[in-house]
Short mmCIF file of C-alpha atoms and ligand atoms in Angstrom, two decimals:
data_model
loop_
_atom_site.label_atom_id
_atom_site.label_comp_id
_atom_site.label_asym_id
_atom_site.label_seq_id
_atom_site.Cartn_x
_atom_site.Cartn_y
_atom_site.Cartn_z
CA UNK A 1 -27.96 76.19 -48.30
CA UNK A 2 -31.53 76.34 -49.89
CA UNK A 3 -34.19 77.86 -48.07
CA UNK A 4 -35.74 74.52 -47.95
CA UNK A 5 -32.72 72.69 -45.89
CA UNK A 6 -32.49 76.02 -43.99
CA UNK A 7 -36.51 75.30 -42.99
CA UNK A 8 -36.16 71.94 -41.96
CA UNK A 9 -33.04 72.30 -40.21
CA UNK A 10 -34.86 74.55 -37.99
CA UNK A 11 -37.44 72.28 -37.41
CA UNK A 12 -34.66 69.47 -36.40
CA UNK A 13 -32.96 71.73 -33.99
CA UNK A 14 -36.29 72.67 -32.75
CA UNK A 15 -38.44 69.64 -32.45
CA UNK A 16 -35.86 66.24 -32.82
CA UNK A 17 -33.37 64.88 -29.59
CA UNK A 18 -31.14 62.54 -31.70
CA UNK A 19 -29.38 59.38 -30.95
CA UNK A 20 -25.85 59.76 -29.84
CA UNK A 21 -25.44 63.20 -30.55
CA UNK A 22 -24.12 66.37 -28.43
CA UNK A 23 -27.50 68.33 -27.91
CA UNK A 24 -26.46 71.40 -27.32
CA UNK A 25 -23.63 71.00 -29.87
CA UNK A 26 -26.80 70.44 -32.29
CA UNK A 27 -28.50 73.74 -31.42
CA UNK A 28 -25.79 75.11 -33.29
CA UNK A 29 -24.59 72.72 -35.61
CA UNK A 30 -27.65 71.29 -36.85
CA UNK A 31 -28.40 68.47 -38.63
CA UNK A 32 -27.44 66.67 -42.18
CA UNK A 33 -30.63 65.99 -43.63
CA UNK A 34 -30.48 62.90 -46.03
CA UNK A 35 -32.97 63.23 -49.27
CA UNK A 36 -32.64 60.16 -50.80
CA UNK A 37 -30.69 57.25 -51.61
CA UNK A 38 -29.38 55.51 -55.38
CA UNK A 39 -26.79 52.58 -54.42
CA UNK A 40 -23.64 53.22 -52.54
CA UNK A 41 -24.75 56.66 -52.58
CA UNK A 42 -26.78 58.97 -50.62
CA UNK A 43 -27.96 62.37 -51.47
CA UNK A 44 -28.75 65.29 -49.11
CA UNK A 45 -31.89 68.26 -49.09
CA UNK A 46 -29.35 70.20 -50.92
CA UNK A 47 -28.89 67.61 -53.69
CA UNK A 48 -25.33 66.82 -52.68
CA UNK A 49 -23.90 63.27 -52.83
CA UNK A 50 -22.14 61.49 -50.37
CA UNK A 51 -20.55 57.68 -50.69
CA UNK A 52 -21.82 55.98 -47.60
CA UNK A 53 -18.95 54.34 -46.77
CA UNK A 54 -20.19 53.45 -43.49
CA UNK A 55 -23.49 51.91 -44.66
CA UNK A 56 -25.60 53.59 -42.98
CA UNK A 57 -25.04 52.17 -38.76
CA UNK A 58 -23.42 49.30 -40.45
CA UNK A 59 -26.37 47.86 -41.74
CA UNK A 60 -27.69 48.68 -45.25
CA UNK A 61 -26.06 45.86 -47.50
CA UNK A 62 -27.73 46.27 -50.36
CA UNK A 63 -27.80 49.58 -50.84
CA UNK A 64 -30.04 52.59 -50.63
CA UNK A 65 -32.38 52.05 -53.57
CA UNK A 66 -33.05 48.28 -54.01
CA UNK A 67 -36.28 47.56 -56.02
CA UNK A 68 -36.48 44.14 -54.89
CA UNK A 69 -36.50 44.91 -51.19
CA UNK A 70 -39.05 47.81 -51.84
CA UNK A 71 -41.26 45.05 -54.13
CA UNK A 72 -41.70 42.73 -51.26
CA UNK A 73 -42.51 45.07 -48.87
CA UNK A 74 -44.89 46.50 -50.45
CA UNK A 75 -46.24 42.63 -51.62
CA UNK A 76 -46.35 42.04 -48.25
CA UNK A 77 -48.45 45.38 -47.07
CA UNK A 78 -50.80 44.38 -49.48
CA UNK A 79 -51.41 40.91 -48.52
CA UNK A 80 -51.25 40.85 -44.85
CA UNK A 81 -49.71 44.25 -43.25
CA UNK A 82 -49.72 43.45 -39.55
CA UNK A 83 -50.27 39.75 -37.74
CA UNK A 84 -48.27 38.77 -34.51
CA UNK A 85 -46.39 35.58 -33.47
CA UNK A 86 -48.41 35.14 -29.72
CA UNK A 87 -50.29 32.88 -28.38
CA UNK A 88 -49.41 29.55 -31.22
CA UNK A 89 -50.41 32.37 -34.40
CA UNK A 90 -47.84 32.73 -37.13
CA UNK A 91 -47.71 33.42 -40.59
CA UNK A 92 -45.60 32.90 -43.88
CA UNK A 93 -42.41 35.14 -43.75
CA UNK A 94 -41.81 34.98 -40.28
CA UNK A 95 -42.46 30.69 -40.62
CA UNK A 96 -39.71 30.78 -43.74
CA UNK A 97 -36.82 32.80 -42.29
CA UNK A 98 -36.91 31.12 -39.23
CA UNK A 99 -36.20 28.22 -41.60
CA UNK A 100 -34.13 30.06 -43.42
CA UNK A 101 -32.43 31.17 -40.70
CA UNK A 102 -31.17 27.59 -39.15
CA UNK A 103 -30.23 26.38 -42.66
CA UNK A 104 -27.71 29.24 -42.61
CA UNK A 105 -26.30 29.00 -39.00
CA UNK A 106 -22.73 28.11 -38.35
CA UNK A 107 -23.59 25.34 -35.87
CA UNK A 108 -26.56 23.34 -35.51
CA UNK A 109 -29.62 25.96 -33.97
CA UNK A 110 -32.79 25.02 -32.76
CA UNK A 111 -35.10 27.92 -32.77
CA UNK A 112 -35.04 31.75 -33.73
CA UNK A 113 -37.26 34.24 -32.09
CA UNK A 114 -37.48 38.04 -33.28
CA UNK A 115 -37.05 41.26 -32.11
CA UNK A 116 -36.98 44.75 -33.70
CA UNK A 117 -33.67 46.23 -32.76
CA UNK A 118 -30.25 44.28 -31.72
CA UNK A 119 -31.04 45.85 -27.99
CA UNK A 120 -34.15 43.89 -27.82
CA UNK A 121 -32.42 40.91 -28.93
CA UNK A 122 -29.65 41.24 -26.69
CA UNK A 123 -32.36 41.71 -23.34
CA UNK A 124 -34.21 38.87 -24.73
CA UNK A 125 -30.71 37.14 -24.45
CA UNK A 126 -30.30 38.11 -20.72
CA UNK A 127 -33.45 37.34 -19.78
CA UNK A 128 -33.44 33.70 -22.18
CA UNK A 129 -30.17 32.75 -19.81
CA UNK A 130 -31.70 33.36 -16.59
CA UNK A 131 -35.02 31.53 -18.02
CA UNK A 132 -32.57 28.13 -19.05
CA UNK A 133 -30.50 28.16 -15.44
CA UNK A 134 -33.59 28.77 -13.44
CA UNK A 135 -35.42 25.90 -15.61
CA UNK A 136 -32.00 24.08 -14.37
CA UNK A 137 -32.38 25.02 -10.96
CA UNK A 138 -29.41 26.78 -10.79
CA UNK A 139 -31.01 30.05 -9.62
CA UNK A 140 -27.33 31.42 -8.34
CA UNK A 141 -25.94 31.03 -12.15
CA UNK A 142 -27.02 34.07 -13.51
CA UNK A 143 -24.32 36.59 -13.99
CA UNK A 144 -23.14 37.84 -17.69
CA UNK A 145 -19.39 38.62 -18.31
CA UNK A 146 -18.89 40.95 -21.68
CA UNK A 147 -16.35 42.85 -22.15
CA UNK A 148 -14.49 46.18 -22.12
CA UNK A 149 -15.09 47.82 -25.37
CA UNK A 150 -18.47 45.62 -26.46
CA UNK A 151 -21.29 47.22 -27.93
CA UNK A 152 -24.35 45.53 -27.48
CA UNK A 153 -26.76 48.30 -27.59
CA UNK A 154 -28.94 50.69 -25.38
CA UNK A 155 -32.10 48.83 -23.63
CA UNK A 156 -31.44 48.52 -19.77
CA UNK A 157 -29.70 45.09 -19.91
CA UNK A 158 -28.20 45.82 -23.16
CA UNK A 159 -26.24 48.67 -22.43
CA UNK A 160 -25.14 47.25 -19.23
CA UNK A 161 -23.45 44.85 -21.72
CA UNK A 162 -22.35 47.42 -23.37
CA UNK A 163 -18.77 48.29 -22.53
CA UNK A 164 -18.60 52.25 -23.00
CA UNK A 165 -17.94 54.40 -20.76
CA UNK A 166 -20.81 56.90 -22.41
CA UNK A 167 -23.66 54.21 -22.34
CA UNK A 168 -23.08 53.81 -18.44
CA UNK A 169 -22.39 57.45 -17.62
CA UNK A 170 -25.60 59.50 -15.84
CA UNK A 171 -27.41 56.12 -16.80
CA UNK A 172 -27.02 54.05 -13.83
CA UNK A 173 -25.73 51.47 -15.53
CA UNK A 174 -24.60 49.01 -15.73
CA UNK A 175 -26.75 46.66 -13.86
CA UNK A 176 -25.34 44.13 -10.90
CA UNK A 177 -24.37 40.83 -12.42
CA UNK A 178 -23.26 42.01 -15.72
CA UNK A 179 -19.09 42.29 -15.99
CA UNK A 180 -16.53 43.08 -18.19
CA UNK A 181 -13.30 41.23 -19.03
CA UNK A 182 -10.87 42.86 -20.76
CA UNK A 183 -10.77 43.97 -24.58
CA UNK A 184 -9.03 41.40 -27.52
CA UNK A 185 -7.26 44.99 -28.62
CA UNK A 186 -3.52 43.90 -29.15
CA UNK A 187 -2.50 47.04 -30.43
CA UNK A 188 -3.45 49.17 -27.64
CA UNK A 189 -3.27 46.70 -24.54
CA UNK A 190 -0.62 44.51 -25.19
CA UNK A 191 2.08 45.20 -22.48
CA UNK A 192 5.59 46.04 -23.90
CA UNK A 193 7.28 43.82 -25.29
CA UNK A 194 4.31 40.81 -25.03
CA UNK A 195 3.49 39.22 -28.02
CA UNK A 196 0.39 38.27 -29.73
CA UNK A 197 0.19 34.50 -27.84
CA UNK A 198 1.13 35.78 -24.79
CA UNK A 199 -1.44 38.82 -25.08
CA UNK A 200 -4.11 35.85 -25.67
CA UNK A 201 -2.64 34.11 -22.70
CA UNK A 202 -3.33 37.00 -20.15
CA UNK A 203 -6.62 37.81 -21.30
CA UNK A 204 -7.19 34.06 -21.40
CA UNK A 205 -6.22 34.19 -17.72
CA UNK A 206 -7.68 37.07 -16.96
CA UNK A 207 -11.48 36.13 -18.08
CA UNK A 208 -11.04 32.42 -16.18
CA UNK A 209 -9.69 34.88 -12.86
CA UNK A 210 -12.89 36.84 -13.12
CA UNK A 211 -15.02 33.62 -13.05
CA UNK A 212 -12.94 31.89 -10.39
CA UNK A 213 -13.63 35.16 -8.39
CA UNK A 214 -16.99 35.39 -9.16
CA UNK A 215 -17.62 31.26 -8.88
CA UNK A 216 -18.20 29.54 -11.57
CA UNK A 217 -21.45 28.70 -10.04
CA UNK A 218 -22.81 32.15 -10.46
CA UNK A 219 -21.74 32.33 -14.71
CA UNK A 220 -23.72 31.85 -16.71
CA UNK A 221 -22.73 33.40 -20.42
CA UNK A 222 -20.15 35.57 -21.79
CA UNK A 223 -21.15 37.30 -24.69
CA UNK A 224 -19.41 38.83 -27.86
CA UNK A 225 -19.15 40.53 -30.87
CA UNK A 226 -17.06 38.23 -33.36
CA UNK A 227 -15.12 41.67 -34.28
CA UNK A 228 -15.96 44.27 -32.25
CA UNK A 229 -17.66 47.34 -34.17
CA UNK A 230 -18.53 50.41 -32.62
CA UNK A 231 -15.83 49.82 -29.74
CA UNK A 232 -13.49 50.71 -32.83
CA UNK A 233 -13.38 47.87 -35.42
CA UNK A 234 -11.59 45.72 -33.18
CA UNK A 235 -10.01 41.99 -34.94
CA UNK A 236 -9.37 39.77 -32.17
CA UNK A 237 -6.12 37.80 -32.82
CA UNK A 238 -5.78 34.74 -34.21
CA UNK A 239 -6.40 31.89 -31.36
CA UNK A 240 -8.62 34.01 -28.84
CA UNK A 241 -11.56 33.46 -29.48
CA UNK A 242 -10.76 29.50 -29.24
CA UNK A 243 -9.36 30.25 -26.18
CA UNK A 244 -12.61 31.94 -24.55
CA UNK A 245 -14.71 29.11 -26.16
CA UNK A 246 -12.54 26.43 -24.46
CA UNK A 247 -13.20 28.88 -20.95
CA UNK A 248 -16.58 28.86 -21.61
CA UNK A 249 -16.73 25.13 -22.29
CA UNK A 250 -15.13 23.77 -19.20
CA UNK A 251 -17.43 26.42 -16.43
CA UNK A 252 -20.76 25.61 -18.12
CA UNK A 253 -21.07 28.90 -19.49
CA UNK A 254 -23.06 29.51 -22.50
CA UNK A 255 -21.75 31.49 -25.06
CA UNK A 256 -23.51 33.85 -27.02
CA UNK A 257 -22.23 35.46 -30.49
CA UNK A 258 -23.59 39.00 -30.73
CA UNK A 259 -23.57 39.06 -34.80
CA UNK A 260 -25.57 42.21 -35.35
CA UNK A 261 -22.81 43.48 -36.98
CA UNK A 262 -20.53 40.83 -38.51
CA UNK A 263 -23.79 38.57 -39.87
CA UNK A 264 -24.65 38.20 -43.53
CA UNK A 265 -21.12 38.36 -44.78
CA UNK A 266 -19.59 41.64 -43.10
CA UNK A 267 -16.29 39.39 -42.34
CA UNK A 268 -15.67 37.92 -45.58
CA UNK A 269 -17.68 34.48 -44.62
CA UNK A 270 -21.60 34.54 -43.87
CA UNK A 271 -20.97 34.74 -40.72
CA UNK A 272 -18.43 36.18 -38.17
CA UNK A 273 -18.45 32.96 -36.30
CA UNK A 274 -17.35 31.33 -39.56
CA UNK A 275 -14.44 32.96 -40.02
CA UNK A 276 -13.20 32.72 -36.42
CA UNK A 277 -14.19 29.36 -35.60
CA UNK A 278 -17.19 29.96 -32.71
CA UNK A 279 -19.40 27.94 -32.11
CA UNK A 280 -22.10 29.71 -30.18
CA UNK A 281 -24.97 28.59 -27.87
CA UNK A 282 -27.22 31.60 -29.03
CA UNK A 283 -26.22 34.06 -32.08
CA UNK A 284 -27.93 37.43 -32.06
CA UNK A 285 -28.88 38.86 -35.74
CA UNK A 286 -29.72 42.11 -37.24
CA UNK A 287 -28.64 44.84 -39.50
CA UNK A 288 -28.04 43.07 -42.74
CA UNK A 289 -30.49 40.37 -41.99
CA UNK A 290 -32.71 43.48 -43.66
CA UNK A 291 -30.27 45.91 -44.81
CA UNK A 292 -32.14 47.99 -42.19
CA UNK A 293 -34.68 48.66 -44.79
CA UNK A 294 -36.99 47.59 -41.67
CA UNK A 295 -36.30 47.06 -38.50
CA UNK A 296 -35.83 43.37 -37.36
CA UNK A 297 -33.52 41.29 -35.14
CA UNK A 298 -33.45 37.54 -34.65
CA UNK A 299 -31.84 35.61 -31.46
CA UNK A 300 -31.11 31.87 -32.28
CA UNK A 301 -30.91 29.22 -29.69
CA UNK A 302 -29.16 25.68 -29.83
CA UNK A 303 -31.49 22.78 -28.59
CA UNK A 304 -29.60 22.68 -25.64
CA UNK A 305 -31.19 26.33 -24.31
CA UNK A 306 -34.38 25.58 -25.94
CA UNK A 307 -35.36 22.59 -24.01
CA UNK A 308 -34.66 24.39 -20.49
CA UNK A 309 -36.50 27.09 -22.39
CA UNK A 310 -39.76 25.24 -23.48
CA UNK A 311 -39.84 22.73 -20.16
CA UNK A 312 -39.82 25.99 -18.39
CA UNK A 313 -43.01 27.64 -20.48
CA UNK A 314 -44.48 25.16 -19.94
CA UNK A 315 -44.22 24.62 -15.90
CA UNK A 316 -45.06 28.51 -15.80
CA UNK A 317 -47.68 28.20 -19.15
CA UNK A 318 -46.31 30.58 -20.90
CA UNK A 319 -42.91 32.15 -22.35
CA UNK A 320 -43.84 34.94 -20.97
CA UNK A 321 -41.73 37.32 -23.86
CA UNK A 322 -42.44 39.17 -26.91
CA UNK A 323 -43.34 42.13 -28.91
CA UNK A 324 -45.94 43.19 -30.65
CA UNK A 325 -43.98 43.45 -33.48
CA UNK A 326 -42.13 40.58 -33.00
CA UNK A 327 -41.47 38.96 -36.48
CA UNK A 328 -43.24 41.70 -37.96
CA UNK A 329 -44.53 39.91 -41.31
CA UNK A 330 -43.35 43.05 -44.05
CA UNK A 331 -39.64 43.17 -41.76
CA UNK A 332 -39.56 39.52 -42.46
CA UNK A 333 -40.81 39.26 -45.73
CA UNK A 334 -38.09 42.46 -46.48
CA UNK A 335 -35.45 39.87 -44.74
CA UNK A 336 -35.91 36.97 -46.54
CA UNK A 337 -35.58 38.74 -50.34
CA UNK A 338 -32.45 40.77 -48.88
CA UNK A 339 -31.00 36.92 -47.87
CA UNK A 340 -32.07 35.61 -51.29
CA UNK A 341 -30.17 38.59 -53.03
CA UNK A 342 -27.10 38.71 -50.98
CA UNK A 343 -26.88 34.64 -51.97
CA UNK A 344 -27.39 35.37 -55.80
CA UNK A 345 -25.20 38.16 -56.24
CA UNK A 346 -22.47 36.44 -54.31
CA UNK A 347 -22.50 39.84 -52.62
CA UNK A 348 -20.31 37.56 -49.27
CA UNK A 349 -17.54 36.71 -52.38
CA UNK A 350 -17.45 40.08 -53.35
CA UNK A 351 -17.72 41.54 -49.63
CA UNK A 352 -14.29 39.76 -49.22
CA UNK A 353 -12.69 40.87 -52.68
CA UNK A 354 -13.61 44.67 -51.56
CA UNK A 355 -12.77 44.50 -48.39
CA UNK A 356 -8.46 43.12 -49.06
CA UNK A 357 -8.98 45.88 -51.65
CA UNK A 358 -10.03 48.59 -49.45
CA UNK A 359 -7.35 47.40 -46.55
CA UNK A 360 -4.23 47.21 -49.25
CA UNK A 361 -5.16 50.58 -50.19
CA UNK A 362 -5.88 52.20 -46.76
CA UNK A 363 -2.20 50.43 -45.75
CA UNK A 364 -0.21 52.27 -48.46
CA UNK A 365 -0.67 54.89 -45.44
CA UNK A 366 0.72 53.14 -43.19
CA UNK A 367 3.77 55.21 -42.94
CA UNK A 368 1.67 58.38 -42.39
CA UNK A 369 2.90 59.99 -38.70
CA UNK A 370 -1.26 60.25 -38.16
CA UNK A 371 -1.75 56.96 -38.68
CA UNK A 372 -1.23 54.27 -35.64
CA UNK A 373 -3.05 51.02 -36.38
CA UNK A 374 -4.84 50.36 -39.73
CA UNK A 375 -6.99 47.13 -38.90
CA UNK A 376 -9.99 44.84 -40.45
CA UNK A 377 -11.03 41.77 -41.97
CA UNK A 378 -13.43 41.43 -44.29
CA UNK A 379 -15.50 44.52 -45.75
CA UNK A 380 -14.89 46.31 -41.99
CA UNK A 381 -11.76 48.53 -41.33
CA UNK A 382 -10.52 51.19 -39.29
CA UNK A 383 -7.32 53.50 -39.07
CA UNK A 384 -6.26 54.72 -35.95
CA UNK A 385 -4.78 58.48 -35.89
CA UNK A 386 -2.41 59.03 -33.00
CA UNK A 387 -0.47 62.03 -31.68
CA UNK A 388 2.75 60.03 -31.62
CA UNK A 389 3.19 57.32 -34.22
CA UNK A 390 6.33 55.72 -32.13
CA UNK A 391 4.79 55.94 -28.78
CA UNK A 392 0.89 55.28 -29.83
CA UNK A 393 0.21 58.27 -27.41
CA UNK A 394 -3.28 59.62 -28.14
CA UNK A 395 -4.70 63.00 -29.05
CA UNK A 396 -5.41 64.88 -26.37
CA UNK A 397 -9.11 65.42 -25.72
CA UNK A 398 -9.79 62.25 -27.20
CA UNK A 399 -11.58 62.05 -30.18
CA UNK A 400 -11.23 66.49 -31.26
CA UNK A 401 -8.61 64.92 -34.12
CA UNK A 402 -10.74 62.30 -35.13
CA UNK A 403 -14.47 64.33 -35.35
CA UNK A 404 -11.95 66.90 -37.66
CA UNK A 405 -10.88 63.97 -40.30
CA UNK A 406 -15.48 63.10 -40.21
CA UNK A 407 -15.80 66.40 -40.86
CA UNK A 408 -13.48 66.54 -43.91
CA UNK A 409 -14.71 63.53 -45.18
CA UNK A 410 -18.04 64.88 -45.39
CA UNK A 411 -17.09 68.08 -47.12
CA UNK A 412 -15.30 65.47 -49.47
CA UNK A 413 -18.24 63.97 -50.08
CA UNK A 414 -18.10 60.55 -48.10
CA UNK A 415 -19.66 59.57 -44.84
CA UNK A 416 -17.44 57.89 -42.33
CA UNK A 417 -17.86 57.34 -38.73
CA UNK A 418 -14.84 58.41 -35.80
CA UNK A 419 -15.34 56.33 -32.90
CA UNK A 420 -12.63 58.50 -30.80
CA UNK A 421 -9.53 58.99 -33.45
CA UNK A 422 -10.63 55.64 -34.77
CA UNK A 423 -11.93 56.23 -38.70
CA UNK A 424 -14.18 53.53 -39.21
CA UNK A 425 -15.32 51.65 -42.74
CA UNK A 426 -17.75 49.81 -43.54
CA UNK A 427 -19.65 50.39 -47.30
CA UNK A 428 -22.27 48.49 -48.18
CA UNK A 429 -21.66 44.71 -49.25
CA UNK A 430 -22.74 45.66 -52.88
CA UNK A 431 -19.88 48.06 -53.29
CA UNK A 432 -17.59 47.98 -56.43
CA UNK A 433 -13.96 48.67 -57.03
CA UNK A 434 -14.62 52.42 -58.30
CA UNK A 435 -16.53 52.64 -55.21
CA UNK A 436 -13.69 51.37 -53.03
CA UNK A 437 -11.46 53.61 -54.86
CA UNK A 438 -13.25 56.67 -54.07
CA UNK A 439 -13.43 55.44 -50.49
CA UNK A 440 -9.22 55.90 -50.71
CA UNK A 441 -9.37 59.00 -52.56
CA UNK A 442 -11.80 60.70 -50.08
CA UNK A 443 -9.47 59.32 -47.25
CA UNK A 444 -6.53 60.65 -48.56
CA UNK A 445 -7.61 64.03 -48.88
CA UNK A 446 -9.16 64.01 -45.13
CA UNK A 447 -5.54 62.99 -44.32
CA UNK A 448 -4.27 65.56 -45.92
CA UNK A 449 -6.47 68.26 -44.76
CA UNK A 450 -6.19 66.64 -41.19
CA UNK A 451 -2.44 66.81 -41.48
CA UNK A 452 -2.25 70.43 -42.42
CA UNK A 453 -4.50 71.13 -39.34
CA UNK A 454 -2.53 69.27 -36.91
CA UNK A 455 0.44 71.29 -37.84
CA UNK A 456 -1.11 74.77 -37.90
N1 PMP B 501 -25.07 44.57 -31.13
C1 PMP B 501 -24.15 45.10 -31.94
C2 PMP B 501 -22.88 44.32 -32.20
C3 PMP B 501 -24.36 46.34 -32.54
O1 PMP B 501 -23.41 46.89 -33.33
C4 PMP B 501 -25.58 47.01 -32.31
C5 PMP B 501 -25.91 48.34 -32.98
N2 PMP B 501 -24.89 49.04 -33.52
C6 PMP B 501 -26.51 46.43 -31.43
C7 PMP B 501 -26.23 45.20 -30.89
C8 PMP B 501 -27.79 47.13 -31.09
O2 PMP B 501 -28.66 47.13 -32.16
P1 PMP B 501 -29.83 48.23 -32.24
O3 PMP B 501 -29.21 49.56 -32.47
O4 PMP B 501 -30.67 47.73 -33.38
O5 PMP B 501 -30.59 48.16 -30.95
#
């Protein structure tokens, strides 16, 4: 290690509490300190290269070095740096991807409003459904169901949608009127013996038990990721999510797609919606609407919620919501060139050719004993490592196994992300085959190593 990286790594450990990270386990460890960026690659202090095969927290679609991104945010700086959407002001970017941004939706959307993280989209989505059933005086319709599993981010309200056990824990969380029905995960919670339909059946059942319970009267929304991410790369079958929609449907509850994640052509379609036939009330954006080159986050509302929504301002005077930064003009300005580029380099085409690339080569392992599930759709993927291939019995502690195979990965040379024992995958959308092929090759010698460790 150079006596640079030795320098600021002692700064890090000194000065820096990071995001989901062991602290103490950091006093030690330390941190990887990332230099610089050239495509599907990132470098570190050190000058070594990784393939970010997770793109960065799922987000950076074009890569790490895109001139065209980096041209219009600096256009932008010059022109007008800072101006704020309060009070009737606007201005250019954030007036043209709010149009952009309904001529892409799925379904028919009546207005976007911006955030700067997925969290802050996700509370203003909380606080948006209690604004439309109290405009509908139904002030007793305000609970949220998510589910078990969901990742919806960190904020107060949005980790109580959350459903991890580590974003409730020594948090208080999560907050009273916010449930969680149980997780579309047919590999892990199917009973013996039940098949995929009948899987869909119970949870089915078991999400219209939980508002029968409740009364239907007090639901208001459900909310979910189209496939669920950091809960483990999780691909609903085939039929559920038609299923919840019908649910939702029939009890007046709104439904709200949280497609931080699966927007802007993660699932092989622009959106995840798309490809499993939702058609959502609200649709939460983020990630690759800017290929987190800033941050930004968009919440889109049908005309149904936006006329409970605007009657309502207007009884009280306001919409009493916002951030300073709220459709921050260089974020959007960054936003709209990455949505121009991902449509002219067909980068959702090739997101789709990658991806059945990247999930026929991960499944040549499929006979590995480590291996229990490999799953995705899409550019997005995960393989499951278990202790007991016939019995899916997991490592015990949870998660030791899978922090091992990161850790060879990285000395490999690629960047993955364990969520427990799960590996996740999920490279930026301008990835090539060679890339995807290296993605394999690092794989299979983390498998390798992994396997010689669990043995020893
Ligand atoms: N929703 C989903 C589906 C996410 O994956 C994330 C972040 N990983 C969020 C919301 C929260 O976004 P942020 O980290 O920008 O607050």
């Amino acid at each position: 290690m150079s006596n640079f990286t030795r320098a600021l790594h002692a700064g890090d450990i000194a000065f820096h509490l990071h995001s989901y990270t062991n602290a103490r386990a950091h006093e030690e460890a330390g941190p990887l300190a990332i230099e610089r960026g050239e495509g599907v690659f990132v470098y570190d202090t050190d000058g070594r290269r990784y393939i970010e095969a997770m793109a960065g927290l799922w987000s950076v679609a074009l890569g790490f070095d895109e001139p065209r991104l980096v041209e219009a945010a600096i256009e932008q700086m010059r022109k007008l740096p800072f101006y704020h959407t309060f009070t009737h002001k606007t201005h250019q970017p954030a007036i043209e991807l709010a149009e952009k941004l309904i001529s892409l939706a799925p379904v028919p959307m009546s207005k976007v409003h911006f955030t700067n993280s997925g969290s802050e989209a996700n509370d203003t989505v909380v606080k948006m459904v209690r604004y439309y059933n109290n405009a509908r005086d139904l002030p007793r319709k305000k609970k949220i169901i998510s589910r078990i599993g969901a990742y919806h981010g960190v904020t107060v309200a949005a980790a109580s949608l959350t459903g991890l056990p580590n974003n409730h824990r020594a948090f208080d969380l999560p907050l009273p009127n916010i449930l969680h029905t149980l997780c579309p995960h047919y590999y892990r919670f199917a009973e013996a013996g039940e098949t995929e339909t009948a899987f869909i059946d119970r949870l089915a059942r078991e999400f219209e038990a939980l508002i029968e319970r409740e009364g239907p009267d007090t639901v208001a929304a459900f909310i979910g990721e189209p496939v669920m991410a950091a809960g483990g790369v999780i691909v609903p079958p085939t039929g559920y999510w038609s299923r919840i929609q019908e649910i939702c449907r029939r009890y007046d509850i709104l439904l709200v797609a949280d497609e931080v994640v699966c927007g802007f052509g993660r699932t092989g379609s622009m959106f995840g919606c798309t490809t499993f036939g939702i058609e959502p009330d609200i649709m939460v954006l983020s990630k690759q609407l800017s290929s987190s080159y800033q941050p930004l986050a968009a919440v889109l509302i049908n005309d149904k919620v936006y006329q409970q929504v605007a009657s309502q301002s207007a009884a009280i005077g306001t919409f009493g919501h916002g951030f300073t930064a709220s459709g921050h003009p260089v974020a959007t300005a960054v936003a709209l060139e990455n949505i121009r580029l991902i449509e002219e380099r067909g980068l959702v085409e090739n997101a789709k050719r990658m991806g059945k690339r990247l999930l026929s080569g991960l499944s040549r392992y499929a006979d590995h004993s480590l291996v229990g599930e490999i799953r995705g759709i899409g550019f997005i993927a995960a393989v499951e490592l278990v202790a007991d291939k016939s019995t899916k019995a997991r490592f015990d502690p949870a998660g030791r196994v899978g922090a091992y195979f990161n850790a060879c990965c990285q000395s490999h040379g690629m960047i993955v992300r364990n969520i427990g024992d799960s590996i996740a995958f999920c490279p930026p959308l301008i990835a090539k085959e060679g890339h995807v092929d290296q993605i394999l090759d690092c794989f299979s010698k983390a498998l390798e190593d992994t396997d010689r460790w669990t043995r020893s």
